[in-house]
Short mmCIF file of C-alpha atoms and ligand atoms in Angstrom, two decimals:
data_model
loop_
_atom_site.label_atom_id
_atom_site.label_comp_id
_atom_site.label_asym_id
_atom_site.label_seq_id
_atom_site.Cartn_x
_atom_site.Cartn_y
_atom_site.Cartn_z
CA UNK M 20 -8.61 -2.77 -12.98
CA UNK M 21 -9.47 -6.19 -14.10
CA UNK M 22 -13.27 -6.49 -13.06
CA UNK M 23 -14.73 -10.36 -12.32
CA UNK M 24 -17.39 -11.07 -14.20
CA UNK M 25 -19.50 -11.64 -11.63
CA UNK M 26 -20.40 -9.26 -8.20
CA UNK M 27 -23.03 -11.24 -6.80
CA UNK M 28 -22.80 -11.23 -3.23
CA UNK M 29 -24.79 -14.73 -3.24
CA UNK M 30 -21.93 -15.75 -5.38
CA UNK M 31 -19.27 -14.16 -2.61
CA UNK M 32 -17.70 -17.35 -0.94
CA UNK M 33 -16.95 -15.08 2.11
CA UNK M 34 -19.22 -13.79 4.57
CA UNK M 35 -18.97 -11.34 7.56
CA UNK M 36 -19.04 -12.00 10.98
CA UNK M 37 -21.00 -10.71 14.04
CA UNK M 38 -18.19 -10.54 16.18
CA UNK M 39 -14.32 -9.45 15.79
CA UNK M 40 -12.18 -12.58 16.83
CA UNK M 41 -10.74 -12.37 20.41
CA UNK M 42 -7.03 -13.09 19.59
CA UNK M 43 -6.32 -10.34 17.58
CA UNK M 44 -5.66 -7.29 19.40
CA UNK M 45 -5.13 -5.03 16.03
CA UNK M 46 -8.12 -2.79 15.08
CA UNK M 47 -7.56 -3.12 11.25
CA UNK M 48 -6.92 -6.53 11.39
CA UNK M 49 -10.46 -7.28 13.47
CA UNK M 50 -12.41 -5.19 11.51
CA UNK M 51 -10.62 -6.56 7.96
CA UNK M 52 -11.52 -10.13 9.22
CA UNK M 53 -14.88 -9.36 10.64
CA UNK M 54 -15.53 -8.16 7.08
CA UNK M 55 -14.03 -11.35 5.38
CA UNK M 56 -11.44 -9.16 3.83
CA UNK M 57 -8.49 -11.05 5.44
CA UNK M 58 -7.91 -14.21 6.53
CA UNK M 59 -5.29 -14.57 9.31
CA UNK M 60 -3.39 -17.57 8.62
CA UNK M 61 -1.12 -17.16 11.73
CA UNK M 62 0.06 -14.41 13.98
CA UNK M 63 1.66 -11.55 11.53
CA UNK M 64 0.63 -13.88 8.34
CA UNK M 65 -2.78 -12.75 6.59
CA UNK M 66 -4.27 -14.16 3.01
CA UNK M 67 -6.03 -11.54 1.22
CA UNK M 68 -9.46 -12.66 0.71
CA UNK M 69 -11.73 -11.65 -2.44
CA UNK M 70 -12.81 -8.21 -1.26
CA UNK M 71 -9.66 -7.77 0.47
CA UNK M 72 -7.65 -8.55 -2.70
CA UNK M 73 -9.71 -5.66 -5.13
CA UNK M 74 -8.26 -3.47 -2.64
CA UNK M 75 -4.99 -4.30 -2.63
CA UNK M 76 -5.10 -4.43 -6.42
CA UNK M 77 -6.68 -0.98 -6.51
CA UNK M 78 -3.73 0.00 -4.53
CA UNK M 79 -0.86 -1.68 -6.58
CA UNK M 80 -2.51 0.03 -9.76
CA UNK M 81 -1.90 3.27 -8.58
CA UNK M 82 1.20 3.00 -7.00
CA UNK M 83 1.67 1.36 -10.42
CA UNK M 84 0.53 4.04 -12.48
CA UNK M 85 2.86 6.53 -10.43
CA UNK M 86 5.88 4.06 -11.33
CA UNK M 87 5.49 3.81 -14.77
CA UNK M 88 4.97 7.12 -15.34
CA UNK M 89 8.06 8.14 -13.74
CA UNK M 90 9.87 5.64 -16.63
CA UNK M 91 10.34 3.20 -14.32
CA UNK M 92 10.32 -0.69 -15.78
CA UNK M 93 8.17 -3.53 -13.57
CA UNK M 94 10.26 -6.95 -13.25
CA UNK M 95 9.54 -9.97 -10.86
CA UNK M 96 12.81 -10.99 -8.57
CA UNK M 97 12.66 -14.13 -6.75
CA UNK M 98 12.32 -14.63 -3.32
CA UNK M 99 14.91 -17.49 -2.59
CA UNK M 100 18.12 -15.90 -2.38
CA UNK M 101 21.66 -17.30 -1.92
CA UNK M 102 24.30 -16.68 0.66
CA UNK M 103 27.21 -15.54 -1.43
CA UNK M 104 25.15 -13.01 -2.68
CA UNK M 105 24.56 -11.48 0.48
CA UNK M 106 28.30 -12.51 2.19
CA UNK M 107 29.35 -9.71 -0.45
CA UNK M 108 27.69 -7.04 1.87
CA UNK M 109 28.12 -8.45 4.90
CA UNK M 110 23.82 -8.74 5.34
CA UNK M 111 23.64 -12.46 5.35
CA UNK M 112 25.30 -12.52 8.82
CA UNK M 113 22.09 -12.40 11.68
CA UNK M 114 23.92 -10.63 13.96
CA UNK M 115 23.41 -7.41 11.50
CA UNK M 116 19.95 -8.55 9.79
CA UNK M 117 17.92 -9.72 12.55
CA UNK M 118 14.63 -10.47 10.49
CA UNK M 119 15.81 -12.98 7.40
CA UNK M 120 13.95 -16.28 7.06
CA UNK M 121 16.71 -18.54 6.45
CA UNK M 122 16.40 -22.61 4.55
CA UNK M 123 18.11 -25.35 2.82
CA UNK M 124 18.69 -27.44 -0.18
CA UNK M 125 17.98 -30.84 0.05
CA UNK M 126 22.07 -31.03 -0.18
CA UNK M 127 22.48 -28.78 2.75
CA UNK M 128 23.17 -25.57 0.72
CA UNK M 129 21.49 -22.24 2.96
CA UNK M 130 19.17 -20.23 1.25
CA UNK M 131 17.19 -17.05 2.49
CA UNK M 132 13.94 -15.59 1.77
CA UNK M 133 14.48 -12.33 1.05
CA UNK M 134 13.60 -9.25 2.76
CA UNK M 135 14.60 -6.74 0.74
CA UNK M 136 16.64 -6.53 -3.06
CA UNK M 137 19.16 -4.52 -3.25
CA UNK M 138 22.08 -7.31 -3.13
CA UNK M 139 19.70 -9.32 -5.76
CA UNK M 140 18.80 -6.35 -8.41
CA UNK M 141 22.57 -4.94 -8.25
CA UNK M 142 23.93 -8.02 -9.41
CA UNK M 143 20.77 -8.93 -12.14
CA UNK M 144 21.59 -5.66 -13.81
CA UNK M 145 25.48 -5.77 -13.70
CA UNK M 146 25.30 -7.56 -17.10
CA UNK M 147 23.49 -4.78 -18.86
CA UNK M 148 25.62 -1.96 -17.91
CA UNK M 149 28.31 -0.94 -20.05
CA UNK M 150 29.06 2.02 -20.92
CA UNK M 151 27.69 5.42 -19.99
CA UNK M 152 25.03 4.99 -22.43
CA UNK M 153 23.46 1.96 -20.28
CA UNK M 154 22.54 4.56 -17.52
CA UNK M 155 19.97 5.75 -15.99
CA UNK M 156 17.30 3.27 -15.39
CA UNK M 157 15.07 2.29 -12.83
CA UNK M 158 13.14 -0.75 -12.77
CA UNK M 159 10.09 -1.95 -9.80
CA UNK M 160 8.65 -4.72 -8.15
CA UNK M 161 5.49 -5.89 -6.69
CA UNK M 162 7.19 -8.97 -4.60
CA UNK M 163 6.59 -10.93 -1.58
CA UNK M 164 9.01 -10.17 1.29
CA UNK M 165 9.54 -12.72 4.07
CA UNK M 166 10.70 -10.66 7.67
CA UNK M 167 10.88 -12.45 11.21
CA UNK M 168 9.53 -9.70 12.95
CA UNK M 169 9.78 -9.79 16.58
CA UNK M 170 6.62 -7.69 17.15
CA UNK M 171 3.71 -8.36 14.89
CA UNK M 172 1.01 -6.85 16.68
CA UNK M 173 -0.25 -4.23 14.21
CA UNK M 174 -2.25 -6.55 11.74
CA UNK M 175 -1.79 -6.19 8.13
CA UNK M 176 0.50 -2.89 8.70
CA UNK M 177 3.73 -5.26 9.94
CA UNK M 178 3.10 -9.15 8.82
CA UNK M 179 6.44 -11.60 8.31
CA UNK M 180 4.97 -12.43 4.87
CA UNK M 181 4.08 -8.95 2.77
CA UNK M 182 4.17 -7.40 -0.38
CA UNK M 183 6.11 -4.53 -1.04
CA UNK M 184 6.27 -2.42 -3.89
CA UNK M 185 10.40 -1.94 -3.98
CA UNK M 186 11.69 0.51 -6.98
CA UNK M 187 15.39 0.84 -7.50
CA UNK M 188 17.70 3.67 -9.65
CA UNK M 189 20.65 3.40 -11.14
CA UNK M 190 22.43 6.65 -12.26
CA UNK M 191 25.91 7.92 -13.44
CA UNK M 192 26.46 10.21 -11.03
CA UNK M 193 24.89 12.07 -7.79
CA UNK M 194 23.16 15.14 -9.36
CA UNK M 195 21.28 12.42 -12.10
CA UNK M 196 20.27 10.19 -8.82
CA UNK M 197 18.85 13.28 -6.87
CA UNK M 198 17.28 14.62 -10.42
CA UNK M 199 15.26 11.12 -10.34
CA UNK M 200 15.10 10.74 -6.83
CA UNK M 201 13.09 14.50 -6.97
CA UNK M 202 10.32 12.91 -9.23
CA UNK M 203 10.00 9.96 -7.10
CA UNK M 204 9.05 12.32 -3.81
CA UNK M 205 6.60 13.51 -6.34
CA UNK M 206 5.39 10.51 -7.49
CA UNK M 207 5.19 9.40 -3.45
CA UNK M 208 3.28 12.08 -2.69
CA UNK M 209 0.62 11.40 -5.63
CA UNK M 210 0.18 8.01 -4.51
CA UNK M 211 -0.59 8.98 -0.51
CA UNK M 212 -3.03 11.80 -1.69
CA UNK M 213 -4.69 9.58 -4.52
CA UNK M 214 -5.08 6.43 -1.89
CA UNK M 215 -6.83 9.06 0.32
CA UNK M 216 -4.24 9.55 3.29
CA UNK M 217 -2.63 12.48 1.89
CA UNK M 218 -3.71 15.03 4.22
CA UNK M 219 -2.50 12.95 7.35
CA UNK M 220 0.92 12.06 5.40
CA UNK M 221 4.34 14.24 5.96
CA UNK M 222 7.52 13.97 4.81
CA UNK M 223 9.71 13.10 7.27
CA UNK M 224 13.79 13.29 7.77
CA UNK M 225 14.81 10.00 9.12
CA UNK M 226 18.37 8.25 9.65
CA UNK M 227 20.18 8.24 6.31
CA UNK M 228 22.73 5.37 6.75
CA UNK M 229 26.40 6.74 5.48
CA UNK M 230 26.09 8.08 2.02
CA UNK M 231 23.23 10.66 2.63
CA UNK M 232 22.40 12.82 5.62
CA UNK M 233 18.92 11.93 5.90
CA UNK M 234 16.80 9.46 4.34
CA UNK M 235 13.07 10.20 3.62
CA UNK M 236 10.16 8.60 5.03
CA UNK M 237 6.28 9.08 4.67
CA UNK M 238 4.59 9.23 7.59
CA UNK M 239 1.00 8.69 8.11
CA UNK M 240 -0.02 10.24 11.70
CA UNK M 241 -2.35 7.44 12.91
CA UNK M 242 -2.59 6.10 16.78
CA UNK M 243 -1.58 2.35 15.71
CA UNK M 244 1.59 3.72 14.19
CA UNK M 245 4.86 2.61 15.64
CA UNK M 246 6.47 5.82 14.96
CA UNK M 247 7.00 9.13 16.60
CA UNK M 248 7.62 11.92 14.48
CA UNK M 249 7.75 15.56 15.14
CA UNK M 250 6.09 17.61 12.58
CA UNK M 251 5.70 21.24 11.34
CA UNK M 252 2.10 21.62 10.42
CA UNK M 253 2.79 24.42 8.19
CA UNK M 254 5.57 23.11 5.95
CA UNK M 255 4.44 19.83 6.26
CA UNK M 256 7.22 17.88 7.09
CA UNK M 257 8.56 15.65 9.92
CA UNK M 258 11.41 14.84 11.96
CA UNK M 259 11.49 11.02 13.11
CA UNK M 260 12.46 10.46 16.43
CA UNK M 261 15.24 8.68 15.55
CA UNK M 262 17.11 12.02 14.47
CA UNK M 263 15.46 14.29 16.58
CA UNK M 264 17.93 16.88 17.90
CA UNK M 265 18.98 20.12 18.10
CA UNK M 266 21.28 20.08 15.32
CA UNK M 267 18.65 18.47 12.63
CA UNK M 268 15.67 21.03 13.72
CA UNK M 269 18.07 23.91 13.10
CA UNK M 270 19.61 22.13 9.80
CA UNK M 271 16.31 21.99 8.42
CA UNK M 272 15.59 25.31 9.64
CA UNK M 273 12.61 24.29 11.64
CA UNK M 274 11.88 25.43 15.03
CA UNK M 275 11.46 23.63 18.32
CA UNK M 276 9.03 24.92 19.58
CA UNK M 277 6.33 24.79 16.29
CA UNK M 278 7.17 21.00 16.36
CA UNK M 279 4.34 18.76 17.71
CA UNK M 280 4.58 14.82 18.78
CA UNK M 281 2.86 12.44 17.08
CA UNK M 282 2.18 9.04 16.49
CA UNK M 283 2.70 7.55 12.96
CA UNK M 284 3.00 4.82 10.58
CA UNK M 285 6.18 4.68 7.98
CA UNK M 286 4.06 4.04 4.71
CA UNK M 287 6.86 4.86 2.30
CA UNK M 288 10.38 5.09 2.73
CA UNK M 289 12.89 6.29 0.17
CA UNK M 290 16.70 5.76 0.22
CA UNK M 291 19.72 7.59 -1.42
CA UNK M 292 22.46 4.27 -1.51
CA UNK M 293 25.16 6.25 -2.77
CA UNK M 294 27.96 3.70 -4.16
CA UNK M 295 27.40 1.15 -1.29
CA UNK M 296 25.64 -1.79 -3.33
CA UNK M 297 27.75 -0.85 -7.02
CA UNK M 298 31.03 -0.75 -5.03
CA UNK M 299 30.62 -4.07 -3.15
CA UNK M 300 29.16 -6.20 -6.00
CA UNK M 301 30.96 -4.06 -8.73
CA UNK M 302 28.58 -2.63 -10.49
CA UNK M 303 30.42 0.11 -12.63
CA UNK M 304 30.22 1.17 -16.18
CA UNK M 305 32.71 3.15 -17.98
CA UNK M 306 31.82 6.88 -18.55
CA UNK M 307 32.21 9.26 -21.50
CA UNK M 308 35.69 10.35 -20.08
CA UNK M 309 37.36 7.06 -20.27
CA UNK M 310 37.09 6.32 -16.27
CA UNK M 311 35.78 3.26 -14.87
CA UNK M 312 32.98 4.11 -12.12
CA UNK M 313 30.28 3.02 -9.71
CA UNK M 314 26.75 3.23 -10.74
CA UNK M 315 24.65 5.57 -8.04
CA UNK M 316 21.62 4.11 -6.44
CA UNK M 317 18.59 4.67 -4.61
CA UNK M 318 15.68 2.22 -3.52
CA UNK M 319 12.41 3.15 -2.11
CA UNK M 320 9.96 1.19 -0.58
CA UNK M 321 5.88 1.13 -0.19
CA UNK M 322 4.02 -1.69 1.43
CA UNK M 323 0.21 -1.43 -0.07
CA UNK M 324 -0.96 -3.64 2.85
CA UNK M 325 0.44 -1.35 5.43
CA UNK M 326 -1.34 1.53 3.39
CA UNK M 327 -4.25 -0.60 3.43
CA UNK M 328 -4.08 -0.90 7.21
CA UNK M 329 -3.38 2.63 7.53
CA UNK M 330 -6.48 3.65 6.01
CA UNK M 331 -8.88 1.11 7.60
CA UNK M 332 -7.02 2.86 10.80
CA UNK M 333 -8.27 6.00 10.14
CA UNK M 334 -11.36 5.76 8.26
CA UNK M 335 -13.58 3.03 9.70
CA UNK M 336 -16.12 4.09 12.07
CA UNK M 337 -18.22 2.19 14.83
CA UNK M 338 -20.25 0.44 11.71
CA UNK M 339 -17.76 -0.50 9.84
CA UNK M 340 -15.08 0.37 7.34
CA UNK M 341 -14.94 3.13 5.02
CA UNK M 342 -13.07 3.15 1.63
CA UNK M 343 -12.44 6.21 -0.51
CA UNK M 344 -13.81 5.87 -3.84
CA UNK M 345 -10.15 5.36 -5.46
CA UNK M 346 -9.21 1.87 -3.66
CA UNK M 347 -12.78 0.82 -2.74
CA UNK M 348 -13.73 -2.81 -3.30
CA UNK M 349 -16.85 -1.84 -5.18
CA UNK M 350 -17.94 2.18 -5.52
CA UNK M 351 -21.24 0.65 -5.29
CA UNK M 352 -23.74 -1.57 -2.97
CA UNK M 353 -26.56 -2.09 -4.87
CA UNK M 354 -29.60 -3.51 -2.23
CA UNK M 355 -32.94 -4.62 -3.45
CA UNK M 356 -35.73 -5.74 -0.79
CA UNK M 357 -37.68 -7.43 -3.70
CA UNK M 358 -38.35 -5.99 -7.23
CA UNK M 359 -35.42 -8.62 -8.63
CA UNK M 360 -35.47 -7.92 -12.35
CA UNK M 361 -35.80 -4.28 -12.14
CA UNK M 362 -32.53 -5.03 -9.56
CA UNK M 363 -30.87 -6.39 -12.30
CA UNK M 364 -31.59 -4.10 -14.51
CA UNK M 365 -30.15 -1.66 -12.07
CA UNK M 366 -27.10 -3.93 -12.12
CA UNK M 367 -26.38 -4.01 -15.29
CA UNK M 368 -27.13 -0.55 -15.92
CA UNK M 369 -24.75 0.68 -13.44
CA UNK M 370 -22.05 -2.09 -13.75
CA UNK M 371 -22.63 -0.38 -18.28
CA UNK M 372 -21.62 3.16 -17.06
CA UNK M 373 -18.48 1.71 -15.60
CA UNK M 374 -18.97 1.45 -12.29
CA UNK M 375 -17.77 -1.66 -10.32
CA UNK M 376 -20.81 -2.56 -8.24
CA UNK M 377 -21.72 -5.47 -5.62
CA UNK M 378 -24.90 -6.25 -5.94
CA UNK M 379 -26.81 -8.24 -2.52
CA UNK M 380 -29.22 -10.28 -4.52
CA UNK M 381 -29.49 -12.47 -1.76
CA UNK M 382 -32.80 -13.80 -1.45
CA UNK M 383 -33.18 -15.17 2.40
CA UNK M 384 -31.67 -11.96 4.19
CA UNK M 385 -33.07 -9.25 5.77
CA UNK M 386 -33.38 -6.15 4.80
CA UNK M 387 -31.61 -4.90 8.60
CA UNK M 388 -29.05 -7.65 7.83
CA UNK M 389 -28.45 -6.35 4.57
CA UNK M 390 -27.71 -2.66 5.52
CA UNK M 391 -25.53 -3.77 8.28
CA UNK M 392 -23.25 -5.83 6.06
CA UNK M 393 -23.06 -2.55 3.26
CA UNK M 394 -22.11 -0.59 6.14
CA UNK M 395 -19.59 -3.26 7.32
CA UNK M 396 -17.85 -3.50 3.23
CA UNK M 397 -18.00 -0.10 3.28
CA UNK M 398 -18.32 0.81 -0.17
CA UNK M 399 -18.75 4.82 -0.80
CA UNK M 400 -22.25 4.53 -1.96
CA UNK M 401 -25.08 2.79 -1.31
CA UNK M 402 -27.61 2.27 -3.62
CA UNK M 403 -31.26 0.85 -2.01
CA UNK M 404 -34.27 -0.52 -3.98
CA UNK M 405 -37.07 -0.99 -2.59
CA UNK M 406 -41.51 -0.27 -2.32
CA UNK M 407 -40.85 3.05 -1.36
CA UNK M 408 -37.96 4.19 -3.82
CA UNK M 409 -39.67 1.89 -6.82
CA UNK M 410 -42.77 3.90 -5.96
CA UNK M 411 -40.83 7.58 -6.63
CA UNK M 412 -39.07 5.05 -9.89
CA UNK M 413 -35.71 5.20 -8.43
CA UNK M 414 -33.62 4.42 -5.98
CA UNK M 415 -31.77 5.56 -2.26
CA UNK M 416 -28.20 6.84 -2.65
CA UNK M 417 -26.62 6.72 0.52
CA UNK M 418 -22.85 8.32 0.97
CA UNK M 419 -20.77 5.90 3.94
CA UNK M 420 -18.75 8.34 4.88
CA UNK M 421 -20.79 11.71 5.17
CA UNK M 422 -24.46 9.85 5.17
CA UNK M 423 -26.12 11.94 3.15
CA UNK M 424 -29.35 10.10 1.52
CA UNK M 425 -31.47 11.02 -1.83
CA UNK M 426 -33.96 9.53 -3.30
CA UNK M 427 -32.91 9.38 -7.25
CA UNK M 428 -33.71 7.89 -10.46
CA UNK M 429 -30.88 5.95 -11.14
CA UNK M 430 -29.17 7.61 -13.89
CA UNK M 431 -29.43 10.09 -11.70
CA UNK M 432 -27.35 8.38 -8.88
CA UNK M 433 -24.69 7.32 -11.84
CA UNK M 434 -24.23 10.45 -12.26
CA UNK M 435 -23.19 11.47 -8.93
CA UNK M 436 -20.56 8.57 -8.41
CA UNK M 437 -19.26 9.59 -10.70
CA UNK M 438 -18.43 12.98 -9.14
P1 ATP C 527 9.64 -0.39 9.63
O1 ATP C 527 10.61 0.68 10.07
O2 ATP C 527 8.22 -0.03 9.80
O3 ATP C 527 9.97 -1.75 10.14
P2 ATP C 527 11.28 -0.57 7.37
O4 ATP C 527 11.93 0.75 7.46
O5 ATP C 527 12.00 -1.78 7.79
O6 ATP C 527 9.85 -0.52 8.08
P3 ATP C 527 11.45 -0.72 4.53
O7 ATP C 527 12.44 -1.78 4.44
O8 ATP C 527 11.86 0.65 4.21
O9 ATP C 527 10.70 -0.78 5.91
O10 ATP C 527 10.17 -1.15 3.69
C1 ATP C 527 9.51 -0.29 2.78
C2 ATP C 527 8.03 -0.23 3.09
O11 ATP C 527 7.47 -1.54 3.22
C3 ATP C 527 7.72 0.44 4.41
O12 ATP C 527 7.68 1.83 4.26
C4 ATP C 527 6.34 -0.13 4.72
O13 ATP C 527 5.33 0.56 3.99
C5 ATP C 527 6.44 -1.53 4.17
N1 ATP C 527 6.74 -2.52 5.22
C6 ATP C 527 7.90 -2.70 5.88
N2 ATP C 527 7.82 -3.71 6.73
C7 ATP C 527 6.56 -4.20 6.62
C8 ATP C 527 5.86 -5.28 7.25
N3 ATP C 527 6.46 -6.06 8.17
N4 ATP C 527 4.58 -5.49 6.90
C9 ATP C 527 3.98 -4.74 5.97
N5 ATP C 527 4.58 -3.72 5.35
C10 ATP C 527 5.86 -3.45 5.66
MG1 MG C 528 11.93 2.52 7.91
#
């Protein structure tokens, strides 16, 4: 990722708090403010503040990664969306979208914010397909998405204002969207176990709208979820509530009683459209037989702020949060209780082997007050100098998560983040 120049935590404008605030009743969202992480601008609407923001970034890179190595091209939509576009599919009418942020023109003509793109992206692309030969394609967004949730008590996992990582197909025909739409489950998967919730993350048959039996979610089990899913620990995978019945256990070949209740958080959900979106804003293209026909879609969703959320959920302790290495703000806290230039040294040394480091050079703090706030960040590793580690010429490696503590010279702690 793009690294700052500077990780100076004297230089941090942001500061953490003694106390979670009292009106928000979400535990990620109170410990991701008490941190200065977030900054709740209203209820359901956060800002991503500068620690906050590397690991949202961290996130979006790997989900990313995952997208452009499945072929998929990254574009930018807009948000503000017009109502013709949306008439065609019947979704601009609130009686059957319940969460769009609608406004005006100055000359009176409605506009809405969207909340999703599949209206928007089907008719952006219709100009480029043509023929057979235009097909397949899939092309991704990181995009801000505007929803007028009723309930927005679950902190960064459901805001009205969030970014979501939306990826669209286009294919000729059913067996080249389920080819594609194989790779992405793959690629879905990657992303879950790279973020670090892949072992609490099933695949899970949900509702599949009219062109596809199911549709596919992923599933985080996690208290704060809004979920219930039933899963099967052994194949790993998950029936959502929503479908739960007699006839989809035993269509899936799952059995009752195996199937525990859980809550869980929808952290991905992918989509087969059929013809629904090509059909009503024609989208076709005209195939190597001669015949005129509709392009086959999927879209499929991830919101890194609800994985974000997710994680805080289930990794954070009574101290403070805990970040795997892969999305942490910093892999390193690097605390000196005097001995400033060999700190910097330190710094630099670590910052040379490629390690993203925040360093606490502050000056006025106390040691106790120091430790508290690393444990707060929680960055995988923290690195202490001090009398007693300058005295043995290295420094403390502490581990957040497990607590394990060495004393180490510090090429020798390098060496084991990097492991
Ligand atoms: P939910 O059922 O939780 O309301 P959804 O099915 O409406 O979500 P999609 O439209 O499929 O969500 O959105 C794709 C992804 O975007 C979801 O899997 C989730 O990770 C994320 N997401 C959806 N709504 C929100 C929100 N209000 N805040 C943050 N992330 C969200
Ligand atoms: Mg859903």
């Amino acid at each position: 990722m793009n690294d700052a120049k500077d990780m100076r935590q004297s230089h941090l404008f942001t500061k953490t708090q003694k106390f979670a605030p009292k009106d928000e009743v979400s535990k990620n969202a109170q410990l991701l403010i008490r941190t200065g992480f977030v900054h709740k601008e209203m209820a359901g609407v956060y800002a991503f503040l500068p620690l906050g923001w590397r690991v949202m970034n961290k996130i979006m890179d790997i989900i990313r990664e995952e997208m452009n190595a499945l072929g998929a091209q990254e574009i930018q939509m807009t948000a503000l969306q017009r109502k013709e576009l949306w008439e065609t599919t019947g979704r601009w009418d609130d009686a059957k979208v319940d969460v769009w942020f609608k406004t005006a023109l100055k000359n009176g003509t409605p506009l809405g914010l969207g909340f999703t793109h599949e209206e928007a992206i089907t008719a952006m692309v219709k100009p480029f397909v043509t023929s057979h030969r235009s097909l397949p394609f899939s092309a991704y967004q990181f995009q801000t998405k505007f929803r007028n949730e009723t309930r927005a008590k679950s902190g960064i996992m459901r805001s009205r204002e969030f970014i979501m990582k939306d990826l669209y197909s286009f294919s000729r025909d059913v067996i080249e969207h389920k080819a594609f739409y194989e790779k992405a489950q793959a690629a879905y998967e990657r992303i879950f176990q790279r973020v670090g919730i892949g072992a609490q993350t099933y695949k899970t048959f949900a509702s599949g709208g009219t062109f596809s039996k199911y549709s596919h979610e992923y599933q985080t089990v996690c208290d704060a979820g809004e979920d219930i899913i039933y899963v099967d620990e052994k194949r790993r995978i998950a029936i959502n509530e929503e479908v739960y019945t007699d006839d989809v256990i035993a269509d899936l070949g799952l059995v009752k009683e195996e199937l525990v209740q859980k809550k869980a958080a929808e952290v991905g959900n992918i989509f087969s459209l059929g013809t629904k979106f090509s059909d009503a804003l024609g989208l076709i293209f005209r195939d190597d037989d001669g015949e005129n026909k509709s392009v086959v879609m999927g879209s499929y969703g991830i919101g890194p702020a609800r994985l974000m959320g997710v994680v805080v959920e289930l990794l954070s302790d009574e101290r403070g949060l805990i970040w795997p290495q892969s999305i942490a703000p910093y892999q390193a806290h690097l605390i000196n209780i005097g001995h400033n230039d060999e700190a910097e040294e330190f710094y630099i040394l670590l910052r040379t082997a490629g390690i993203d480091v925040l360093w606490d050079d502050r000056k006025n703090v106390r040691p106790g007050e120091k430790f508290a706030d690393a444990d707060l960040i929680g960055c995988p590793w923290r690195v202490v100098l001090s009398d007693k580690t300058h005295e043995y010429g290295g420094v403390e490696l502490t581990h957040r998560r497990t607590g394990e503590q060495t004393i180490v010279s510090i090429h020798g702690a390098i060496t084991m983040i990097h492991q």
